[in-house]
Amino acid sequence: MKYPGVIALLLAALCFVGATALADSKVVEVSMKDNEFSPAELEIPVGTTVRWVNEERRTSHDIYFPDQDLASERLFPEESWEHRFDEPGTYEYHCRPHEDRDMRGTIHVVADE
């Protein structure tokens, strides 16, 4: 190989850029416990990922956004699901199996200022 130093430098730069991109992305967790989303209402900046974590002992839940027709699979205890919000707006969601128990949440995504 003719330029091992250049290749090593390029690989180091790619690793730095990847680490910086990961550091810039933010993850916020929402707990699913006692048939509630906690917090039930969030305000997050554009580009934030929300991770829902099922903290129940026996019950499964899902996350369903009816306006976007977007849904997670059924999440069993200790499972999670993530979604990144790239557009400003208000996103209302609920758990379809526990809709009758008013298991609902709202995410307000705001543009960076």
Coordinates of N, CA, C and O in Angstrom, one line a residue:
M1 N 0.8 -1.2 0.0 CA 0.0 0.0 0.0 C 0.9 1.2 0.0 O 1.8 1.3 0.8
K2 N 0.6 2.2 -0.9 CA 1.4 3.4 -1.0 C 1.2 4.4 0.0 O 2.2 5.1 0.4
Y3 N 0.0 4.6 0.5 CA -0.2 5.8 1.4 C -0.9 5.3 2.7 O -2.0 5.7 3.0
P4 N -0.3 4.5 3.5 CA -0.9 4.0 4.7 C -1.2 5.1 5.7 O -2.2 5.1 6.4
G5 N -0.4 6.1 5.8 CA -0.6 7.3 6.7 C -1.9 8.1 6.3 O -2.7 8.5 7.1
V6 N -2.1 8.2 5.0 CA -3.3 9.0 4.5 C -4.5 8.2 4.8 O -5.5 8.8 5.3
I7 N -4.5 6.9 4.6 CA -5.7 6.1 4.9 C -6.0 6.1 6.3 O -7.2 6.2 6.7
A8 N -5.0 6.0 7.2 CA -5.2 6.0 8.6 C -5.8 7.4 9.0 O -6.7 7.4 9.9
L9 N -5.3 8.4 8.4 CA -5.9 9.8 8.8 C -7.3 9.9 8.3 O -8.2 10.4 9.1
L10 N -7.7 9.4 7.1 CA -9.0 9.4 6.7 C -10.0 8.6 7.5 O -11.1 9.0 7.9
L11 N -9.5 7.4 8.0 CA -10.3 6.6 8.9 C -10.6 7.3 10.2 O -11.7 7.2 10.7
A12 N -9.5 7.9 10.7 CA -9.7 8.7 12.0 C -10.7 9.8 11.8 O -11.5 10.0 12.7
A13 N -10.6 10.5 10.7 CA -11.6 11.6 10.5 C -13.0 11.1 10.4 O -13.9 11.7 10.9
L14 N -13.2 9.9 9.7 CA -14.5 9.4 9.6 C -15.1 8.9 11.0 O -16.2 9.1 11.3
C15 N -14.2 8.4 11.8 CA -14.6 8.0 13.1 C -15.0 9.2 13.9 O -16.0 9.2 14.7
F16 N -14.3 10.3 13.8 CA -14.6 11.6 14.5 C -15.9 12.1 14.1 O -16.8 12.5 14.9
V17 N -16.1 12.2 12.8 CA -17.4 12.7 12.2 C -18.6 11.8 12.7 O -19.6 12.3 13.1
G18 N -18.4 10.5 12.7 CA -19.5 9.6 13.2 C -19.8 9.8 14.7 O -20.9 9.9 15.1
A19 N -18.7 10.0 15.5 CA -18.9 10.2 16.9 C -19.6 11.5 17.2 O -20.4 11.7 18.0
T20 N -19.2 12.5 16.4 CA -19.8 13.9 16.5 C -21.3 13.8 16.2 O -22.2 14.4 16.9
A21 N -21.7 13.1 15.1 CA -23.1 12.9 14.7 C -23.9 12.2 15.8 O -25.0 12.6 16.1
L22 N -23.3 11.2 16.4 CA -24.0 10.5 17.5 C -24.1 11.4 18.7 O -25.2 11.4 19.4
A23 N -23.1 12.2 19.0 CA -23.2 13.1 20.2 C -24.3 14.2 19.9 O -24.9 14.6 20.9
D24 N -24.5 14.6 18.7 CA -25.5 15.6 18.4 C -26.9 15.1 18.5 O -27.8 15.9 18.7
S25 N -27.1 13.8 18.3 CA -28.5 13.3 18.3 C -28.9 13.1 19.8 O -28.1 12.6 20.6
K26 N -30.1 13.5 20.1 CA -30.6 13.4 21.4 C -31.7 12.3 21.5 O -32.5 12.2 20.6
V27 N -31.7 11.5 22.6 CA -32.7 10.5 22.8 C -33.4 10.8 24.1 O -32.8 11.1 25.2
V28 N -34.7 10.9 24.1 CA -35.6 11.1 25.3 C -36.4 9.8 25.5 O -36.9 9.3 24.6
E29 N -36.5 9.4 26.7 CA -37.2 8.2 27.0 C -38.6 8.5 27.6 O -38.7 9.4 28.4
V30 N -39.5 7.7 27.2 CA -40.9 7.7 27.8 C -41.2 6.3 28.3 O -41.0 5.3 27.6
S31 N -41.6 6.3 29.6 CA -41.8 5.0 30.2 C -43.3 4.6 30.0 O -44.2 5.4 30.0
M32 N -43.5 3.3 29.9 CA -44.9 2.8 29.8 C -45.0 1.9 31.0 O -44.4 0.8 31.1
K33 N -45.8 2.4 32.0 CA -46.0 1.7 33.2 C -47.4 2.0 33.8 O -47.8 3.2 33.7
D34 N -48.0 1.1 34.5 CA -49.3 1.3 35.1 C -50.3 1.8 34.0 O -51.2 2.7 34.3
N35 N -50.2 1.4 32.8 CA -51.1 1.8 31.7 C -51.1 3.3 31.5 O -52.1 3.9 31.2
E36 N -49.9 3.9 31.6 CA -49.7 5.3 31.3 C -48.4 5.5 30.6 O -47.4 4.7 30.7
F37 N -48.3 6.6 29.8 CA -47.0 7.0 29.2 C -46.5 8.1 30.2 O -47.3 9.0 30.6
S38 N -45.2 8.0 30.5 CA -44.7 9.0 31.5 C -43.3 9.4 31.0 O -42.4 8.6 30.8
P39 N -43.2 10.7 30.6 CA -44.2 11.7 30.7 C -45.2 11.6 29.6 O -44.9 11.1 28.5
A40 N -46.5 12.0 29.8 CA -47.5 11.9 28.8 C -47.4 13.0 27.8 O -47.9 12.9 26.7
E41 N -46.7 14.1 28.1 CA -46.6 15.2 27.2 C -45.1 15.6 27.2 O -44.5 15.8 28.2
L42 N -44.6 15.8 26.0 CA -43.2 16.2 25.8 C -43.1 17.3 24.9 O -43.8 17.5 23.9
E43 N -42.1 18.2 25.1 CA -41.7 19.2 24.1 C -40.2 18.9 23.8 O -39.4 18.9 24.7
I44 N -39.9 18.7 22.5 CA -38.6 18.3 22.1 C -38.2 19.1 20.8 O -39.0 19.5 20.1
P45 N -36.9 19.3 20.6 CA -36.4 20.0 19.4 C -36.4 19.0 18.2 O -36.4 17.8 18.4
V46 N -36.5 19.6 17.0 CA -36.5 18.8 15.8 C -35.2 17.9 15.8 O -34.1 18.4 16.3
G47 N -35.3 16.7 15.4 CA -34.1 15.8 15.3 C -34.0 14.9 16.5 O -33.0 14.1 16.6
T48 N -34.8 15.0 17.5 CA -34.8 14.2 18.7 C -35.4 12.9 18.5 O -36.5 12.8 17.8
T49 N -34.8 11.9 19.0 CA -35.4 10.5 19.0 C -36.1 10.3 20.3 O -35.5 10.5 21.4
V50 N -37.3 9.7 20.3 CA -38.0 9.3 21.5 C -38.0 7.8 21.6 O -38.2 7.1 20.6
R51 N -37.6 7.3 22.7 CA -37.6 5.9 23.0 C -38.6 5.5 24.0 O -38.6 6.0 25.1
W52 N -39.6 4.7 23.6 CA -40.6 4.2 24.6 C -40.1 2.9 25.1 O -39.7 2.0 24.4
V53 N -40.2 2.8 26.5 CA -39.7 1.6 27.1 C -40.9 1.0 28.0 O -41.5 1.7 28.8
N54 N -41.2 -0.3 27.7 CA -42.2 -0.9 28.5 C -41.7 -1.4 29.8 O -40.8 -2.3 29.9
E55 N -42.1 -0.8 30.9 CA -41.6 -1.1 32.2 C -42.6 -1.9 33.0 O -42.5 -2.0 34.3
E56 N -43.6 -2.4 32.4 CA -44.6 -3.3 33.0 C -44.0 -4.6 33.4 O -43.0 -5.0 32.8
R57 N -44.7 -5.3 34.3 CA -44.2 -6.7 34.6 C -44.8 -7.7 33.7 O -44.2 -8.7 33.4
R58 N -46.1 -7.5 33.2 CA -46.8 -8.6 32.4 C -47.5 -8.0 31.2 O -47.9 -8.8 30.4
T59 N -47.7 -6.8 31.1 CA -48.6 -6.2 30.1 C -47.8 -5.7 28.9 O -46.7 -5.2 29.0
S60 N -48.4 -5.9 27.7 CA -47.7 -5.4 26.5 C -48.5 -4.1 26.0 O -49.7 -3.9 26.4
H61 N -47.8 -3.3 25.3 CA -48.3 -2.0 24.8 C -47.8 -1.8 23.4 O -46.9 -2.5 22.9
D62 N -48.4 -0.8 22.7 CA -47.9 -0.3 21.5 C -48.0 1.2 21.5 O -48.5 1.8 22.4
I63 N -47.4 1.8 20.4 CA -47.4 3.2 20.3 C -48.0 3.5 18.9 O -47.5 2.9 17.9
Y64 N -49.1 4.2 18.8 CA -49.8 4.4 17.5 C -50.1 5.9 17.3 O -50.7 6.5 18.2
F65 N -49.6 6.4 16.2 CA -49.9 7.8 15.8 C -50.9 7.7 14.7 O -50.6 7.5 13.5
P66 N -52.2 8.0 15.0 CA -53.3 7.8 14.0 C -53.2 8.8 12.8 O -53.5 8.4 11.7
D67 N -52.7 10.0 13.1 CA -52.6 11.0 12.0 C -51.6 10.6 11.0 O -51.7 11.0 9.8
Q68 N -50.5 9.9 11.4 CA -49.5 9.5 10.5 C -49.6 8.0 10.1 O -48.9 7.5 9.3
D69 N -50.6 7.3 10.7 CA -50.8 5.9 10.5 C -49.4 5.2 10.7 O -49.0 4.3 10.0
L70 N -48.8 5.5 11.8 CA -47.5 5.0 12.2 C -47.6 4.2 13.5 O -48.2 4.8 14.4
A71 N -47.1 3.0 13.6 CA -47.3 2.2 14.8 C -46.0 1.4 15.1 O -45.4 0.9 14.1
S72 N -45.8 1.2 16.3 CA -44.8 0.2 16.8 C -45.4 -1.2 16.7 O -46.6 -1.3 16.7
E73 N -44.6 -2.2 16.9 CA -45.1 -3.5 17.1 C -45.5 -3.6 18.6 O -45.3 -2.6 19.3
R74 N -46.1 -4.6 19.0 CA -46.5 -4.8 20.4 C -45.2 -5.0 21.2 O -44.4 -5.8 20.9
L75 N -45.1 -4.2 22.2 CA -43.9 -4.2 23.1 C -44.2 -4.9 24.4 O -45.0 -4.5 25.1
F76 N -43.4 -6.0 24.6 CA -43.6 -6.7 25.9 C -42.6 -6.2 26.9 O -41.8 -5.4 26.6
P77 N -42.8 -6.6 28.2 CA -41.9 -6.0 29.3 C -40.4 -6.0 28.9 O -39.9 -7.0 28.3
E78 N -39.8 -4.9 29.1 CA -38.4 -4.6 28.9 C -38.1 -4.4 27.4 O -36.9 -4.1 27.1
E79 N -39.0 -4.4 26.5 CA -38.8 -4.0 25.1 C -39.0 -2.6 24.9 O -39.7 -1.9 25.7
S80 N -38.4 -2.0 23.8 CA -38.5 -0.6 23.5 C -38.7 -0.4 22.0 O -38.4 -1.3 21.2
W81 N -39.1 0.8 21.7 CA -39.2 1.2 20.3 C -38.8 2.7 20.2 O -39.1 3.5 21.1
E82 N -38.2 3.1 19.1 CA -37.7 4.4 18.9 C -38.3 5.0 17.6 O -38.5 4.3 16.7
H83 N -38.5 6.4 17.7 CA -38.9 7.1 16.5 C -38.2 8.5 16.6 O -38.2 9.1 17.6
R84 N -37.6 8.9 15.5 CA -37.0 10.2 15.4 C -37.9 11.2 14.8 O -38.6 10.9 13.7
F85 N -38.0 12.4 15.4 CA -39.0 13.4 14.9 C -38.2 14.5 14.2 O -37.4 15.3 14.8
D86 N -38.3 14.6 12.8 CA -37.6 15.5 12.0 C -38.4 16.7 11.5 O -37.8 17.6 10.8
E87 N -39.7 16.7 11.8 CA -40.5 17.8 11.4 C -41.2 18.5 12.6 O -41.7 17.7 13.5
P88 N -41.3 19.8 12.7 CA -42.0 20.5 13.7 C -43.5 20.1 13.7 O -44.0 19.8 12.6
G89 N -44.1 20.1 14.8 CA -45.6 19.8 14.8 C -46.0 19.2 16.2 O -45.1 18.9 17.0
T90 N -47.2 18.9 16.3 CA -47.8 18.2 17.4 C -48.2 16.8 17.0 O -48.9 16.7 16.0
Y91 N -47.7 15.8 17.7 CA -48.0 14.4 17.4 C -48.7 13.8 18.6 O -48.1 13.6 19.6
E92 N -49.9 13.4 18.4 CA -50.7 12.7 19.4 C -50.6 11.2 19.1 O -50.7 10.8 18.0
Y93 N -50.6 10.4 20.2 CA -50.5 9.0 20.0 C -51.2 8.3 21.2 O -51.5 8.9 22.2
H94 N -51.4 7.0 21.0 CA -52.0 6.2 22.1 C -51.6 4.8 22.0 O -51.0 4.4 21.0
C95 N -52.0 4.0 23.0 CA -51.8 2.6 23.0 C -53.1 1.9 22.6 O -54.1 2.1 23.2
R96 N -53.0 1.2 21.4 CA -54.3 0.7 20.9 C -54.9 -0.4 21.9 O -56.1 -0.4 22.1
P97 N -54.1 -1.3 22.5 CA -54.7 -2.3 23.4 C -55.3 -1.6 24.6 O -56.2 -2.2 25.3
H98 N -54.9 -0.4 25.0 CA -55.4 0.2 26.2 C -56.0 1.6 26.0 O -56.0 2.5 26.8
E99 N -56.5 1.8 24.8 CA -57.1 3.0 24.4 C -58.3 3.3 25.3 O -58.6 4.4 25.7
D100 N -59.0 2.2 25.8 CA -60.2 2.4 26.6 C -59.8 2.9 28.0 O -60.6 3.4 28.8
R101 N -58.5 2.8 28.4 CA -58.0 3.2 29.7 C -57.3 4.6 29.5 O -56.6 5.1 30.4
D102 N -57.5 5.2 28.4 CA -57.1 6.6 28.1 C -55.5 6.7 28.2 O -55.0 7.6 28.7
M103 N -54.9 5.6 27.7 CA -53.4 5.6 27.6 C -53.0 6.4 26.4 O -52.9 5.9 25.3
R104 N -52.7 7.7 26.6 CA -52.4 8.6 25.5 C -51.2 9.5 25.8 O -50.9 9.7 27.0
G105 N -50.6 10.0 24.7 CA -49.5 10.9 24.9 C -49.5 12.0 23.8 O -50.1 11.8 22.7
T106 N -48.7 13.0 24.0 CA -48.6 14.1 23.0 C -47.1 14.5 23.0 O -46.5 14.7 24.0
I107 N -46.6 14.7 21.7 CA -45.2 15.2 21.6 C -45.3 16.4 20.7 O -45.9 16.5 19.6
H108 N -44.7 17.5 21.3 CA -44.6 18.8 20.6 C -43.2 18.9 20.1 O -42.3 19.0 20.9
V109 N -43.0 19.0 18.8 CA -41.7 19.1 18.2 C -41.5 20.5 17.7 O -42.3 21.0 16.9
V110 N -40.5 21.2 18.3 CA -40.3 22.6 18.0 C -39.0 22.8 17.2 O -38.0 22.0 17.4
A111 N -39.0 23.7 16.3 CA -37.8 24.0 15.4 C -36.8 24.7 16.3 O -37.1 25.4 17.2
D112 N -35.5 24.5 15.9 CA -34.4 25.1 16.6 C -34.5 26.6 16.3 O -34.9 27.0 15.2
E113 N -34.1 27.4 17.3 CA -34.2 28.9 17.1 C -32.8 29.4 16.8 O -31.8 28.9 17.1

